[in-house]
Amino acid sequence: MERLDVPPDVVIRRLPLYARSLRYLLDEGVLSISSQELGERINVTAAQIRKDLSYFGEFGKQGIGYDVEKLLTHIERILGLNHRWPVVLVGAGYLGQAIARYEGFQKQGLQIVGLFDTDPTKIGQQVGDNEIRDYAEMPAIIEKHQVRLAIISVPAAHAQSVADLLIKAGVRAILNYAPIILQTPDDVWVRYIDPVAVLHSMTYYLAREQS
Amino acid sequence: MERLDVPPDVVIRRLPLYARSLRYLLDEGVLSISSQELGERINVTAAQIRKDLSYFGEFGKQGIGYDVEKLLTHIERILGLNHRWPVVLVGAGYLGQAIARYEGFQKQGLQIVGLFDTDPTKIGQQVGDNEIRDYAEMPAIIEKHQVRLAIISVPAAHAQSVADLLIKAGVRAILNYAPIILQTPDDVWVRYIDPVAVLHSMTYYLAREQS
DNA sequence: CTGATTTCGTGAATTGTAGCACGAAGTTTC
DNA sequence: GAAACTTCGTGCTACAATTCACGAAATCAG
């Protein structure tokens, strides 16, 4: 039976973790895996994996499990990873440069096609494969590559105005490293990378341990 | 009435966001704020904020709202942010160095007391206030500063063994930037920073937009 | 070929989270 | 100082997510 329900966002967020684990398994030469075993690797229950996948079809075989390569292909197609996604990166400070140099993006279908900063002393510098450009060039680059995905790594004080610029130029999804909540239209997706908040949530538990 | 329920983890994860917003409000000179207004700033409903806070006490005043400074102090105390937390950072690649140089940690009560790498050419180099040290010095530094919080920014292939070392030396909470799920004892807290997974969950929606 | 075993997919039950809505307590207006 | 407002804290309800548990389908052992 095909499911017709819309998959909840929590499920969508787990799919990339399944995909990554399957990539590692493929590298290890594992051909097939059960929901049980996969779950142990990523600390998720077997039932959850089976239910999550059931939103998209039937990919497993009773008594056997899942064919690693096939399931990976399915999940990548579901996530739209069967083609490359052009991404612009705004903010070329230490963090922005580290992001620009990280091969993990390029390897996983995310191609940084533009790196921007306002600092005139930085503009023109080469960072990995990218040259740092002025904000003024952003709309043209976004148009040229049909970019819909952006990463913001500018100081908090500038993040909102950068987001506004990006959205005006056609960006529909933003990954924001700046420690501030962005106000955006309903049809724009925003997610946050917030290490300080994450650490602060852990200090809560550490503070309560009997030491 | 005092609540006796254990606050769920989702609530604990939101507290740092409330705290941050209150810090901004304090800087802006705002003295008092309603749950409604605070909610609008961080895209959370007013009821949720009130309910979250009710796990810890009664901090507001009917008809008025919350005293910004007082509420911030309360939340910081709840999160254990009334004192500094020593942190070790393992992995001094581009990302690790960017993290080490980010002032946001130091400003928010997180003090990096050790920066480690295995690369002999890096050891001894200065990165911001920290010198890159060999793994061999980790246990001593962790012991000396009573470190319980660590950040891992090494390649995925080494993350698990680094986590094992850290835990053995006394670390109880880990923020992991490596794209791999760590296997740890139940009494160790682990959280992940995973920008590729986050971007991949957004490509799902982008791939489905009528273009 | 039969019985034991494995593992999937999924409805049902359980657990967890968020939001509503209202009494209470405070402020503001005139 | 009374009436209109504002806003909190929270019991209750509705919604969402997770886990259980079982029939079905496949494999394996002898």
GROMACS .gro file of C-alpha atoms (C1' of nucleotides) in nm:
model
  482
    1MET     CA    1   0.000   0.000   0.000
    2GLU     CA    2   0.125   0.340  -0.102
    3ARG     CA    3   0.107   0.604   0.168
    4LEU     CA    4  -0.060   0.930   0.084
    5ASP     CA    5   0.017   1.125   0.404
    6VAL     CA    6   0.248   1.421   0.381
    7PRO     CA    7   0.571   1.321   0.555
    8PRO     CA    8   0.624   1.532   0.868
    9ASP     CA    9   0.927   1.757   0.883
   10VAL     CA   10   1.091   1.548   1.159
   11VAL     CA   11   1.102   1.261   0.915
   12ILE     CA   12   1.253   1.479   0.642
   13ARG     CA   13   1.524   1.586   0.884
   14ARG     CA   14   1.619   1.227   0.956
   15LEU     CA   15   1.646   1.121   0.594
   16PRO     CA   16   1.988   1.284   0.544
   17LEU     CA   17   2.119   1.087   0.841
   18TYR     CA   18   1.996   0.762   0.691
   19ALA     CA   19   2.153   0.861   0.360
   20ARG     CA   20   2.488   0.936   0.519
   21SER     CA   21   2.496   0.612   0.710
   22LEU     CA   22   2.412   0.422   0.393
   23ARG     CA   23   2.699   0.597   0.213
   24TYR     CA   24   2.940   0.478   0.481
   25LEU     CA   25   2.797   0.126   0.455
   26LEU     CA   26   2.839   0.133   0.079
   27ASP     CA   27   3.204   0.233   0.124
   28GLU     CA   28   3.249  -0.052   0.369
   29GLY     CA   29   3.116  -0.287   0.106
   30VAL     CA   30   2.801  -0.381   0.299
   31LEU     CA   31   2.535  -0.491   0.052
   32SER     CA   32   2.228  -0.520   0.268
   33ILE     CA   33   2.120  -0.403   0.614
   34SER     CA   34   1.825  -0.447   0.848
   35SER     CA   35   1.639  -0.158   1.011
   36GLN     CA   36   1.769  -0.298   1.339
   37GLU     CA   37   2.135  -0.273   1.243
   38LEU     CA   38   2.098   0.062   1.070
   39GLY     CA   39   1.921   0.192   1.379
   40GLU     CA   40   2.205   0.085   1.605
   41ARG     CA   41   2.453   0.280   1.397
   42ILE     CA   42   2.263   0.604   1.421
   43ASN     CA   43   2.087   0.561   1.755
   44VAL     CA   44   1.735   0.540   1.622
   45THR     CA   45   1.486   0.257   1.679
   46ALA     CA   46   1.426   0.005   1.404
   47ALA     CA   47   1.053   0.082   1.404
   48GLN     CA   48   1.120   0.448   1.346
   49ILE     CA   49   1.332   0.382   1.042
   50ARG     CA   50   1.071   0.150   0.894
   51LYS     CA   51   0.791   0.394   0.960
   52ASP     CA   52   0.987   0.688   0.823
   53LEU     CA   53   1.065   0.504   0.501
   54SER     CA   54   0.705   0.388   0.469
   55TYR     CA   55   0.604   0.748   0.391
   56PHE     CA   56   0.783   0.714   0.060
   57GLY     CA   57   0.732   0.355  -0.047
   58GLU     CA   58   0.835  -0.002   0.028
   59PHE     CA   59   1.209  -0.040  -0.007
   60GLY     CA   60   1.285  -0.344   0.207
   61LYS     CA   61   1.244  -0.719   0.184
   62GLN     CA   62   1.105  -0.931   0.465
   63GLY     CA   63   1.360  -1.161   0.617
   64ILE     CA   64   1.647  -0.970   0.452
   65GLY     CA   65   1.640  -0.597   0.513
   66TYR     CA   66   1.732  -0.322   0.272
   67ASP     CA   67   1.965  -0.326  -0.027
   68VAL     CA   68   2.211  -0.054   0.075
   69GLU     CA   69   2.276   0.088  -0.270
   70LYS     CA   70   1.913   0.086  -0.378
   71LEU     CA   71   1.786   0.244  -0.059
   72LEU     CA   72   2.053   0.514  -0.080
   73THR     CA   73   1.952   0.592  -0.437
   74HIS     CA   74   1.587   0.614  -0.333
   75ILE     CA   75   1.657   0.846  -0.041
   76GLU     CA   76   1.883   1.068  -0.248
   77ARG     CA   77   1.614   1.098  -0.511
   78ILE     CA   78   1.356   1.182  -0.242
   79LEU     CA   79   1.584   1.454  -0.106
   80GLY     CA   80   1.647   1.592  -0.453
   81LEU     CA   81   2.013   1.489  -0.436
   82ASN     CA   82   2.012   1.335  -0.780
   83HIS     CA   83   2.145   1.666  -0.907
   84ARG     CA   84   2.381   1.938  -0.781
   85TRP     CA   85   2.250   2.237  -0.589
   86PRO     CA   86   2.419   2.572  -0.639
   87VAL     CA   87   2.465   2.761  -0.312
   88VAL     CA   88   2.578   3.112  -0.229
   89LEU     CA   89   2.771   3.183   0.088
   90VAL     CA   90   2.756   3.530   0.242
   91GLY     CA   91   3.024   3.628   0.490
   92ALA     CA   92   3.392   3.547   0.439
   93GLY     CA   93   3.522   3.574   0.792
   94TYR     CA   94   3.705   3.285   0.956
   95LEU     CA   95   3.385   3.081   0.965
   96GLY     CA   96   3.279   3.164   0.609
   97GLN     CA   97   3.623   3.073   0.481
   98ALA     CA   98   3.620   2.745   0.670
   99ILE     CA   99   3.281   2.665   0.517
  100ALA     CA  100   3.403   2.760   0.170
  101ARG     CA  101   3.699   2.528   0.209
  102TYR     CA  102   3.507   2.233   0.350
  103GLU     CA  103   3.499   1.958   0.087
  104GLY     CA  104   3.197   1.798   0.253
  105PHE     CA  105   2.963   2.037   0.076
  106GLN     CA  106   3.099   1.982  -0.273
  107LYS     CA  107   3.106   1.605  -0.219
  108GLN     CA  108   2.741   1.599  -0.115
  109GLY     CA  109   2.590   1.779  -0.409
  110LEU     CA  110   2.621   2.131  -0.273
  111GLN     CA  111   2.825   2.358  -0.496
  112ILE     CA  112   2.927   2.698  -0.368
  113VAL     CA  113   2.894   2.924  -0.671
  114GLY     CA  114   2.943   3.255  -0.494
  115LEU     CA  115   3.121   3.383  -0.184
  116PHE     CA  116   3.042   3.737  -0.073
  117ASP     CA  117   3.162   3.993   0.177
  118THR     CA  118   3.145   4.370   0.224
  119ASP     CA  119   3.501   4.421   0.342
  120PRO     CA  120   3.687   4.593   0.054
  121THR     CA  121   4.018   4.449   0.168
  122LYS     CA  122   3.881   4.095   0.128
  123ILE     CA  123   3.710   4.139  -0.207
  124GLY     CA  124   3.912   3.977  -0.483
  125GLN     CA  125   4.085   3.730  -0.252
  126GLN     CA  126   4.070   3.364  -0.345
  127VAL     CA  127   3.931   3.112  -0.091
  128GLY     CA  128   3.958   2.758  -0.218
  129ASP     CA  129   3.781   2.756  -0.553
  130ASN     CA  130   3.598   3.081  -0.486
  131GLU     CA  131   3.684   3.446  -0.515
  132ILE     CA  132   3.538   3.682  -0.258
  133ARG     CA  133   3.296   3.920  -0.431
  134ASP     CA  134   3.106   4.232  -0.339
  135TYR     CA  135   2.739   4.210  -0.235
  136ALA     CA  136   2.658   4.409  -0.549
  137GLU     CA  137   2.733   4.102  -0.758
  138MET     CA  138   2.500   3.878  -0.559
  139PRO     CA  139   2.178   3.921  -0.760
  140ALA     CA  140   2.355   3.853  -1.088
  141ILE     CA  141   2.524   3.536  -0.961
  142ILE     CA  142   2.200   3.410  -0.805
  143GLU     CA  143   2.017   3.475  -1.130
  144LYS     CA  144   2.289   3.322  -1.344
  145HIS     CA  145   2.306   2.993  -1.152
  146GLN     CA  146   1.938   2.988  -1.050
  147VAL     CA  147   2.047   2.969  -0.686
  148ARG     CA  148   1.776   2.893  -0.431
  149LEU     CA  149   1.992   2.792  -0.136
  150ALA     CA  150   2.211   3.028   0.071
  151ILE     CA  151   2.435   3.013   0.374
  152ILE     CA  152   2.470   3.318   0.596
  153SER     CA  153   2.785   3.354   0.806
  154VAL     CA  154   2.791   3.728   0.874
  155PRO     CA  155   2.774   3.898   1.216
  156ALA     CA  156   2.428   3.893   1.379
  157ALA     CA  157   2.379   4.264   1.321
  158HIS     CA  158   2.388   4.220   0.942
  159ALA     CA  159   2.216   3.883   0.904
  160GLN     CA  160   1.862   4.014   0.861
  161SER     CA  161   1.953   4.261   0.588
  162VAL     CA  162   2.157   3.995   0.407
  163ALA     CA  163   1.860   3.759   0.428
  164ASP     CA  164   1.634   4.029   0.281
  165LEU     CA  165   1.876   4.078  -0.009
  166LEU     CA  166   1.902   3.706  -0.074
  167ILE     CA  167   1.528   3.652  -0.073
  168LYS     CA  168   1.473   3.948  -0.304
  169ALA     CA  169   1.724   3.793  -0.542
  170GLY     CA  170   1.537   3.461  -0.549
  171VAL     CA  171   1.676   3.250  -0.264
  172ARG     CA  172   1.414   3.021  -0.105
  173ALA     CA  173   1.609   2.842   0.168
  174ILE     CA  174   1.865   2.979   0.411
  175LEU     CA  175   2.106   2.815   0.650
  176ASN     CA  176   2.186   3.079   0.908
  177TYR     CA  177   2.498   3.066   1.126
  178ALA     CA  178   2.436   3.411   1.276
  179PRO     CA  179   2.298   3.404   1.632
  180ILE     CA  180   1.972   3.574   1.548
  181ILE     CA  181   1.623   3.461   1.443
  182LEU     CA  182   1.544   3.579   1.092
  183GLN     CA  183   1.207   3.722   0.991
  184THR     CA  184   1.119   3.586   0.649
  185PRO     CA  185   0.812   3.525   0.430
  186ASP     CA  186   0.626   3.196   0.480
  187ASP     CA  187   0.753   3.048   0.156
  188VAL     CA  188   1.118   3.073   0.258
  189TRP     CA  189   1.280   2.793   0.457
  190VAL     CA  190   1.522   2.892   0.731
  191ARG     CA  191   1.732   2.666   0.950
  192TYR     CA  192   1.989   2.755   1.213
  193ILE     CA  193   2.333   2.644   1.315
  194ASP     CA  194   2.372   2.765   1.670
  195PRO     CA  195   2.658   2.603   1.861
  196VAL     CA  196   2.639   2.843   2.155
  197ALA     CA  197   2.270   2.764   2.210
  198VAL     CA  198   2.345   2.393   2.187
  199LEU     CA  199   2.629   2.418   2.438
  200HIS     CA  200   2.410   2.624   2.670
  201SER     CA  201   2.143   2.354   2.664
  202MET     CA  202   2.406   2.102   2.772
  203THR     CA  203   2.535   2.316   3.056
  204TYR     CA  204   2.184   2.283   3.200
  205TYR     CA  205   2.238   1.911   3.250
  206LEU     CA  206   2.602   1.942   3.354
  207ALA     CA  207   2.509   2.194   3.620
  208ARG     CA  208   2.268   1.938   3.766
  209GLU     CA  209   2.503   1.640   3.783
  210GLN     CA  210   2.618   1.554   4.129
  211SER     CA  211   2.988   1.624   4.105
  212MET     CA  212   0.194   2.680   4.246
  213GLU     CA  213   0.541   2.541   4.198
  214ARG     CA  214   0.575   2.283   3.921
  215LEU     CA  215   0.737   1.954   4.004
  216ASP     CA  216   0.751   1.803   3.654
  217VAL     CA  217   1.090   1.745   3.501
  218PRO     CA  218   1.124   1.995   3.215
  219PRO     CA  219   1.137   1.814   2.880
  220ASP     CA  220   1.449   1.847   2.671
  221VAL     CA  221   1.269   2.049   2.401
  222VAL     CA  222   1.209   2.313   2.664
  223ILE     CA  223   1.573   2.313   2.774
  224ARG     CA  224   1.677   2.363   2.413
  225ARG     CA  225   1.459   2.669   2.380
  226LEU     CA  226   1.586   2.838   2.695
  227PRO     CA  227   1.913   2.954   2.534
  228LEU     CA  228   1.710   3.123   2.260
  229TYR     CA  229   1.504   3.307   2.516
  230ALA     CA  230   1.822   3.407   2.696
  231ARG     CA  231   1.983   3.539   2.382
  232SER     CA  232   1.680   3.743   2.285
  233LEU     CA  233   1.667   3.888   2.634
  234ARG     CA  234   2.035   3.987   2.607
  235TYR     CA  235   1.960   4.175   2.287
  236LEU     CA  236   1.661   4.344   2.454
  237LEU     CA  237   1.877   4.442   2.749
  238ASP     CA  238   2.128   4.600   2.509
  239GLU     CA  239   1.845   4.788   2.341
  240GLY     CA  240   1.746   4.927   2.679
  241VAL     CA  241   1.409   4.748   2.691
  242LEU     CA  242   1.311   4.704   3.056
  243SER     CA  243   1.010   4.478   3.030
  244ILE     CA  244   0.852   4.252   2.767
  245SER     CA  245   0.538   4.044   2.726
  246SER     CA  246   0.540   3.679   2.620
  247GLN     CA  247   0.358   3.798   2.308
  248GLU     CA  248   0.631   4.039   2.202
  249LEU     CA  249   0.916   3.806   2.293
  250GLY     CA  250   0.746   3.534   2.094
  251GLU     CA  251   0.723   3.751   1.786
  252ARG     CA  252   1.097   3.812   1.798
  253ILE     CA  253   1.188   3.447   1.802
  254ASN     CA  254   0.892   3.297   1.615
  255VAL     CA  255   0.744   3.109   1.907
  256THR     CA  256   0.389   3.142   2.042
  257ALA     CA  257   0.330   3.339   2.360
  258ALA     CA  258   0.166   3.041   2.524
  259GLN     CA  259   0.472   2.829   2.462
  260ILE     CA  260   0.702   3.078   2.627
  261ARG     CA  261   0.477   3.105   2.930
  262LYS     CA  262   0.441   2.730   2.959
  263ASP     CA  263   0.816   2.674   2.918
  264LEU     CA  264   0.898   2.922   3.191
  265SER     CA  265   0.635   2.777   3.421
  266TYR     CA  266   0.849   2.466   3.459
  267PHE     CA  267   1.095   2.672   3.658
  268GLY     CA  268   0.885   2.921   3.849
  269GLU     CA  269   0.675   3.233   3.813
  270PHE     CA  270   0.880   3.513   3.667
  271GLY     CA  271   0.619   3.741   3.512
  272LYS     CA  272   0.364   3.994   3.631
  273GLN     CA  273   0.007   4.000   3.509
  274GLY     CA  274  -0.075   4.308   3.306
  275ILE     CA  275   0.296   4.387   3.259
  276GLY     CA  276   0.503   4.097   3.133
  277TYR     CA  277   0.856   4.005   3.232
  278ASP     CA  278   1.134   4.224   3.368
  279VAL     CA  279   1.401   4.168   3.104
  280GLU     CA  280   1.702   4.176   3.331
  281LYS     CA  281   1.547   3.962   3.602
  282LEU     CA  282   1.418   3.699   3.363
  283LEU     CA  283   1.756   3.682   3.192
  284THR     CA  284   1.928   3.631   3.525
  285HIS     CA  285   1.682   3.356   3.614
  286ILE     CA  286   1.728   3.173   3.284
  287GLU     CA  287   2.105   3.203   3.300
  288ARG     CA  288   2.103   3.057   3.647
  289ILE     CA  289   1.876   2.773   3.532
  290LEU     CA  290   2.117   2.696   3.247
  291GLY     CA  291   2.414   2.711   3.479
  292LEU     CA  292   2.548   3.023   3.307
  293ASN     CA  293   2.617   3.205   3.631
  294HIS     CA  294   2.972   3.079   3.603
  295ARG     CA  295   3.221   3.013   3.322
  296TRP     CA  296   3.250   2.671   3.163
  297PRO     CA  297   3.591   2.551   3.054
  298VAL     CA  298   3.579   2.378   2.715
  299VAL     CA  299   3.833   2.181   2.515
  300LEU     CA  300   3.833   2.192   2.137
  301VAL     CA  301   3.977   1.901   1.943
  302GLY     CA  302   4.071   1.955   1.579
  303ALA     CA  303   4.252   2.266   1.461
  304GLY     CA  304   4.168   2.260   1.091
  305TYR     CA  305   4.001   2.556   0.924
  306LEU     CA  306   3.680   2.491   1.116
  307GLY     CA  307   3.850   2.434   1.451
  308GLN     CA  308   4.050   2.752   1.409
  309ALA     CA  309   3.737   2.947   1.318
  310ILE     CA  310   3.568   2.813   1.631
  311ALA     CA  311   3.872   2.897   1.844
  312ARG     CA  312   3.869   3.253   1.714
  313TYR     CA  313   3.494   3.309   1.751
  314GLU     CA  314   3.438   3.557   2.033
  315GLY     CA  315   3.079   3.438   2.076
  316PHE     CA  316   3.192   3.149   2.292
  317GLN     CA  317   3.406   3.350   2.528
  318LYS     CA  318   3.136   3.615   2.559
  319GLN     CA  319   2.874   3.358   2.653
  320GLY     CA  320   3.051   3.190   2.940
  321LEU     CA  321   3.235   2.927   2.736
  322GLN     CA  322   3.609   2.944   2.778
  323ILE     CA  323   3.828   2.739   2.548
  324VAL     CA  324   4.108   2.618   2.772
  325GLY     CA  325   4.266   2.375   2.529
  326LEU     CA  326   4.298   2.335   2.153
  327PHE     CA  327   4.431   2.004   2.025
  328ASP     CA  328   4.545   1.847   1.701
  329THR     CA  329   4.760   1.553   1.591
  330ASP     CA  330   4.937   1.727   1.304
  331PRO     CA  331   5.300   1.785   1.421
  332THR     CA  332   5.334   2.087   1.191
  333LYS     CA  333   5.043   2.258   1.368
  334ILE     CA  334   5.140   2.182   1.725
  335GLY     CA  335   5.284   2.488   1.893
  336GLN     CA  336   5.107   2.735   1.663
  337GLN     CA  337   4.904   3.009   1.825
  338VAL     CA  338   4.534   3.046   1.730
  339GLY     CA  339   4.378   3.347   1.900
  340ASP     CA  340   4.442   3.299   2.271
  341ASN     CA  341   4.519   2.931   2.236
  342GLU     CA  342   4.822   2.729   2.143
  343ILE     CA  343   4.767   2.409   1.947
  344ARG     CA  344   4.874   2.115   2.163
  345ASP     CA  345   4.924   1.744   2.114
  346TYR     CA  346   4.651   1.496   2.214
  347ALA     CA  347   4.891   1.364   2.476
  348GLU     CA  348   4.834   1.679   2.680
  349MET     CA  349   4.455   1.645   2.675
  350PRO     CA  350   4.401   1.443   2.994
  351ALA     CA  351   4.619   1.678   3.197
  352ILE     CA  352   4.443   1.991   3.073
  353ILE     CA  353   4.099   1.835   3.126
  354GLU     CA  354   4.198   1.737   3.477
  355LYS     CA  355   4.359   2.071   3.557
  356HIS     CA  356   4.056   2.280   3.454
  357GLN     CA  357   3.796   2.021   3.550
  358VAL     CA  358   3.665   2.029   3.193
  359ARG     CA  359   3.334   1.854   3.127
  360LEU     CA  360   3.245   2.007   2.792
  361ALA     CA  361   3.421   1.940   2.462
  362ILE     CA  362   3.390   2.033   2.097
  363ILE     CA  363   3.501   1.789   1.828
  364SER     CA  364   3.600   1.928   1.487
  365VAL     CA  365   3.816   1.649   1.351
  366PRO     CA  366   3.747   1.442   1.036
  367ALA     CA  367   3.467   1.185   1.069
  368ALA     CA  368   3.712   0.896   1.066
  369HIS     CA  369   3.876   1.012   1.391
  370ALA     CA  370   3.576   1.150   1.577
  371GLN     CA  371   3.482   0.831   1.761
  372SER     CA  372   3.831   0.768   1.896
  373VAL     CA  373   3.861   1.132   2.002
  374ALA     CA  374   3.526   1.104   2.180
  375ASP     CA  375   3.648   0.792   2.360
  376LEU     CA  376   3.963   0.973   2.474
  377LEU     CA  377   3.765   1.274   2.593
  378ILE     CA  378   3.516   1.065   2.789
  379LYS     CA  379   3.794   0.864   2.949
  380ALA     CA  380   3.952   1.191   3.060
  381GLY     CA  381   3.629   1.310   3.226
  382VAL     CA  382   3.429   1.495   2.962
  383ARG     CA  383   3.052   1.455   3.004
  384ALA     CA  384   2.910   1.656   2.714
  385ILE     CA  385   3.025   1.676   2.354
  386LEU     CA  386   2.936   1.904   2.068
  387ASN     CA  387   3.027   1.712   1.755
  388TYR     CA  388   3.088   1.882   1.421
  389ALA     CA  389   3.206   1.561   1.253
  390PRO     CA  390   2.949   1.399   1.024
  391ILE     CA  391   2.915   1.079   1.221
  392ILE     CA  392   2.695   0.955   1.504
  393LEU     CA  393   2.901   0.888   1.816
  394GLN     CA  394   2.853   0.585   2.037
  395THR     CA  395   2.883   0.695   2.397
  396PRO     CA  396   2.776   0.584   2.746
  397ASP     CA  397   2.430   0.690   2.861
  398ASP     CA  398   2.565   0.945   3.105
  399VAL     CA  399   2.739   1.148   2.834
  400TRP     CA  400   2.547   1.416   2.643
  401VAL     CA  401   2.615   1.447   2.272
  402ARG     CA  402   2.476   1.704   2.030
  403TYR     CA  403   2.552   1.753   1.664
  404ILE     CA  404   2.624   2.039   1.430
  405ASP     CA  405   2.551   1.905   1.086
  406PRO     CA  406   2.512   2.170   0.817
  407VAL     CA  407   2.516   1.921   0.529
  408ALA     CA  408   2.227   1.724   0.679
  409VAL     CA  409   2.035   2.046   0.738
  410LEU     CA  410   2.090   2.163   0.381
  411HIS     CA  411   1.986   1.822   0.252
  412SER     CA  412   1.660   1.842   0.443
  413MET     CA  413   1.590   2.176   0.273
  414THR     CA  414   1.664   2.047  -0.075
  415TYR     CA  415   1.372   1.809  -0.017
  416TYR     CA  416   1.133   2.104  -0.008
  417LEU     CA  417   1.308   2.299  -0.282
  418ALA     CA  418   1.291   1.999  -0.512
  419ARG     CA  419   0.914   1.996  -0.464
  420GLU     CA  420   0.844   2.362  -0.528
  421GLN     CA  421   0.680   2.430  -0.861
  422SER     CA  422   0.950   2.620  -1.041
  423DC     C1'  423   0.931  -2.980   0.216
  424DT     C1'  424   0.845  -2.831   0.676
  425DG     C1'  425   0.932  -2.575   1.074
  426DA     C1'  426   1.211  -2.218   1.276
  427DT     C1'  427   1.385  -1.770   1.199
  428DT     C1'  428   1.431  -1.313   1.023
  429DT     C1'  429   1.255  -0.883   0.902
  430DC     C1'  430   0.941  -0.583   0.675
  431DG     C1'  431   0.522  -0.265   0.668
  432DT     C1'  432   0.164  -0.080   0.928
  433DG     C1'  433  -0.267  -0.021   1.221
  434DA     C1'  434  -0.331   0.061   1.706
  435DA     C1'  435  -0.174   0.214   2.147
  436DT     C1'  436   0.113   0.506   2.390
  437DT     C1'  437   0.371   0.893   2.489
  438DG     C1'  438   0.495   1.363   2.417
  439DT     C1'  439   0.419   1.852   2.273
  440DA     C1'  440   0.172   2.261   2.164
  441DG     C1'  441  -0.211   2.563   2.184
  442DC     C1'  442  -0.647   2.724   2.368
  443DA     C1'  443  -0.895   2.969   2.681
  444DC     C1'  444  -0.999   3.138   3.126
  445DG     C1'  445  -0.944   3.296   3.616
  446DA     C1'  446  -0.649   3.598   3.860
  447DA     C1'  447  -0.378   3.990   3.918
  448DG     C1'  448  -0.205   4.378   3.783
  449DT     C1'  449  -0.232   4.866   3.511
  450DT     C1'  450  -0.451   5.244   3.278
  451DT     C1'  451  -0.805   5.571   3.185
  452DC     C1'  452  -1.111   5.912   3.304
  453DG     C1'  453  -1.244   5.429   4.230
  454DA     C1'  454  -1.476   5.176   3.875
  455DA     C1'  455  -1.457   4.997   3.421
  456DA     C1'  456  -1.175   4.858   3.046
  457DC     C1'  457  -0.736   4.654   2.932
  458DT     C1'  458  -0.337   4.378   2.953
  459DT     C1'  459  -0.092   3.974   3.052
  460DC     C1'  460   0.043   3.592   3.335
  461DG     C1'  461   0.010   3.087   3.481
  462DT     C1'  462  -0.205   2.661   3.391
  463DG     C1'  463  -0.573   2.282   3.340
  464DC     C1'  464  -0.753   2.082   2.956
  465DT     C1'  465  -0.783   1.949   2.484
  466DA     C1'  466  -0.607   1.855   2.041
  467DC     C1'  467  -0.251   1.726   1.768
  468DA     C1'  468   0.197   1.495   1.662
  469DA     C1'  469   0.549   1.155   1.712
  470DT     C1'  470   0.706   0.728   1.864
  471DT     C1'  471   0.677   0.260   1.984
  472DC     C1'  472   0.441  -0.176   2.006
  473DA     C1'  473   0.303  -0.582   1.815
  474DC     C1'  474   0.149  -0.876   1.463
  475DG     C1'  475   0.045  -1.063   0.993
  476DA     C1'  476   0.291  -1.140   0.575
  477DA     C1'  477   0.677  -1.256   0.310
  478DA     C1'  478   1.116  -1.404   0.256
  479DT     C1'  479   1.521  -1.713   0.395
  480DC     C1'  480   1.752  -2.094   0.617
  481DA     C1'  481   1.835  -2.556   0.830
  482DG     C1'  482   1.807  -3.028   0.799
   0.00000   0.00000   0.00000
